[in-house]
mmCIF file of C-alpha atoms in Angstrom:
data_model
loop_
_atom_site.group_PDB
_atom_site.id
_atom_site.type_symbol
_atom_site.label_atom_id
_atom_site.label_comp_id
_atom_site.label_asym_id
_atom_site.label_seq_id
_atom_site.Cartn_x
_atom_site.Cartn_y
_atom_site.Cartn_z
ATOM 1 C CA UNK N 1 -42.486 143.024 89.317
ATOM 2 C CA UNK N 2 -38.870 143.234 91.036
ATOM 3 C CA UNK N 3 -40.203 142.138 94.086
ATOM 4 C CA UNK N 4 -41.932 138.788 92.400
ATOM 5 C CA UNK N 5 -38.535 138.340 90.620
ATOM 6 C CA UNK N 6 -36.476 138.588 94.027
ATOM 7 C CA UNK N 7 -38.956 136.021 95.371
ATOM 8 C CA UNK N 8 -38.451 133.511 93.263
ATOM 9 C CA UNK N 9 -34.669 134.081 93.284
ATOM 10 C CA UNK N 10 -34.567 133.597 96.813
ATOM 11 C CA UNK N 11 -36.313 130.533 96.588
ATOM 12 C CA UNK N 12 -35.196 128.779 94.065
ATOM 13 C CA UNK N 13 -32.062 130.063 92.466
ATOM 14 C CA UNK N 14 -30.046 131.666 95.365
ATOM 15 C CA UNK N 15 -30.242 128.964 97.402
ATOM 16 C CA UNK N 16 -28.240 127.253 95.029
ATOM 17 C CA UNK N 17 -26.178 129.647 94.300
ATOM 18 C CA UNK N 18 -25.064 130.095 98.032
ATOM 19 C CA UNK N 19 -24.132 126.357 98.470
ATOM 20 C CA UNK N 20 -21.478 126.790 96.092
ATOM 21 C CA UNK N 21 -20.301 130.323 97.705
ATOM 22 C CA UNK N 22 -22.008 132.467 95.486
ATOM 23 C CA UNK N 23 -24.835 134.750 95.053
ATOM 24 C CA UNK N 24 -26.326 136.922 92.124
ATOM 25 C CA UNK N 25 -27.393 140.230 91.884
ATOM 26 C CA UNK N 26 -29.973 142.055 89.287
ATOM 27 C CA UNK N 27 -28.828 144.932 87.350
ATOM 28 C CA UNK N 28 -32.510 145.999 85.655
ATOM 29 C CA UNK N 29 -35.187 144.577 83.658
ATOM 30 C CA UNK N 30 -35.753 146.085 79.832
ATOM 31 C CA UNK N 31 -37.655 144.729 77.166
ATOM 32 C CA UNK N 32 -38.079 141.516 79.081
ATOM 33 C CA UNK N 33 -34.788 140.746 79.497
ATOM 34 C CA UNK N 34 -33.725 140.447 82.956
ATOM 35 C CA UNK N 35 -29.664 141.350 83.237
ATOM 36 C CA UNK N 36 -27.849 140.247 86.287
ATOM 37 C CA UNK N 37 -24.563 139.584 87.747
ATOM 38 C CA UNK N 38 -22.880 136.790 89.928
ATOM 39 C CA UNK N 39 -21.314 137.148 92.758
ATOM 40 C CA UNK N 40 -18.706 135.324 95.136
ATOM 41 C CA UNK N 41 -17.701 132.268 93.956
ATOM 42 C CA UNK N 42 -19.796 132.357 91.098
ATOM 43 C CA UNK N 43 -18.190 135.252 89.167
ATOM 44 C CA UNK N 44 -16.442 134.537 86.571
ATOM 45 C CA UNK N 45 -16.300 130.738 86.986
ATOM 46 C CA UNK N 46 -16.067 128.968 84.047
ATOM 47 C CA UNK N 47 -20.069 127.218 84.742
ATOM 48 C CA UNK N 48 -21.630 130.501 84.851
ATOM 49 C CA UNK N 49 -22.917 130.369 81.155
ATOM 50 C CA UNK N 50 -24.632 127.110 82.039
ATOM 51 C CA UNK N 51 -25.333 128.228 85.271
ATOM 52 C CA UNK N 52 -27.545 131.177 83.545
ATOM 53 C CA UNK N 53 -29.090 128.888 80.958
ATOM 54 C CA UNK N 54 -29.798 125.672 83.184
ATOM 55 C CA UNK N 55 -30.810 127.524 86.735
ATOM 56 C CA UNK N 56 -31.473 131.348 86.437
ATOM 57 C CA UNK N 57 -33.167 131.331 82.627
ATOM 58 C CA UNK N 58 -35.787 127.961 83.886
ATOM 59 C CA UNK N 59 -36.783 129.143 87.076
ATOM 60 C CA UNK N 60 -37.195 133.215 86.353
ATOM 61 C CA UNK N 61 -38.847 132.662 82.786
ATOM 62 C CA UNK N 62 -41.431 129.557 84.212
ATOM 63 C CA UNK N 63 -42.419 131.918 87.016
ATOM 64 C CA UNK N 64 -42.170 135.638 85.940
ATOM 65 C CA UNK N 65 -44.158 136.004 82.612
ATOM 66 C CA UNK N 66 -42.713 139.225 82.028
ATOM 67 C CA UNK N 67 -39.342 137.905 81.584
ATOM 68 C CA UNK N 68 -38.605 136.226 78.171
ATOM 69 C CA UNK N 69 -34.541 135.990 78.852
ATOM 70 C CA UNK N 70 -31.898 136.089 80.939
ATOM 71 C CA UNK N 71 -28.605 137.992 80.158
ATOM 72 C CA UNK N 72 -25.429 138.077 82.560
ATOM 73 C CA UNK N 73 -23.190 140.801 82.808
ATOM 74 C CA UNK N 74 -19.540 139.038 83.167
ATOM 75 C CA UNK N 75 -17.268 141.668 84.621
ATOM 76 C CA UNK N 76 -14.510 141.092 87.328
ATOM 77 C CA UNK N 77 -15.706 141.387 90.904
ATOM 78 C CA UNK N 78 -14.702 144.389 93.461
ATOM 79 C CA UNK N 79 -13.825 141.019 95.730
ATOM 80 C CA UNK N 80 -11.672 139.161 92.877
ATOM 81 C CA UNK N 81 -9.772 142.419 92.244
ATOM 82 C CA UNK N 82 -8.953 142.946 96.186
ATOM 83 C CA UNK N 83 -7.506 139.933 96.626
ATOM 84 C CA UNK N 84 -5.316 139.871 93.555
ATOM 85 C CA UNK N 85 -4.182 143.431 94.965
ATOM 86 C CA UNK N 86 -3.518 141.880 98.152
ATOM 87 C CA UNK N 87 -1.491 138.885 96.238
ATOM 88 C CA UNK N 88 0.493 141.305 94.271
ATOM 89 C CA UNK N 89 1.035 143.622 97.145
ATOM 90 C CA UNK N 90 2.632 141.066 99.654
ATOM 91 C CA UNK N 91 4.589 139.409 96.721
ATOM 92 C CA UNK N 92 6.343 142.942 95.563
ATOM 93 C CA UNK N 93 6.410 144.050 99.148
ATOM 94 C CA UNK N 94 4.252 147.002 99.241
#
């Protein structure tokens, strides 16, 4: 089942995704709930709830039966992080 759900995200979701600099990645699958994560540009940007709903929820739940919902996993990414370490670094001169 993960590999018809990474199908249809590469089709029709990541594509998407990419073009605004951002990508997604799935966590697991439990009780028919697939949780997932964005990525890039796409993390915590203040679309991503509609993002989930309008994009991710329509085209997974049409096309995998086994997934009833969608649930992301908002957490700062390893990338965002960096680069506010790098910010704060070169500002106090460390």
């Amino acid at each position: 089942m993960y590999e018809e759900i990474e199908r249809v995200l590469d089709q029709h979701v990541r594509p998407l995704l990419r073009g605004h600099g951002g990508d997604m990645e799935v966590l697991g699958l439990e009780d028919g709930v697939l949780r997932f994560r964005l990525l890039g540009k796409c993390s915590g940007c203040p679309a991503a709830g509609l993002t989930t709903e309008e994009l991710i929820r329509a085209e997974v739940v049409e096309r995998v039966p086994e997934v009833r919902e969608v649930a992301l996993v908002q957490e700062t990414s390893r990338e965002l992080l960096d680069q506010a370490r790098e910010i704060l670094r070169r500002r106090h001169g460390g």
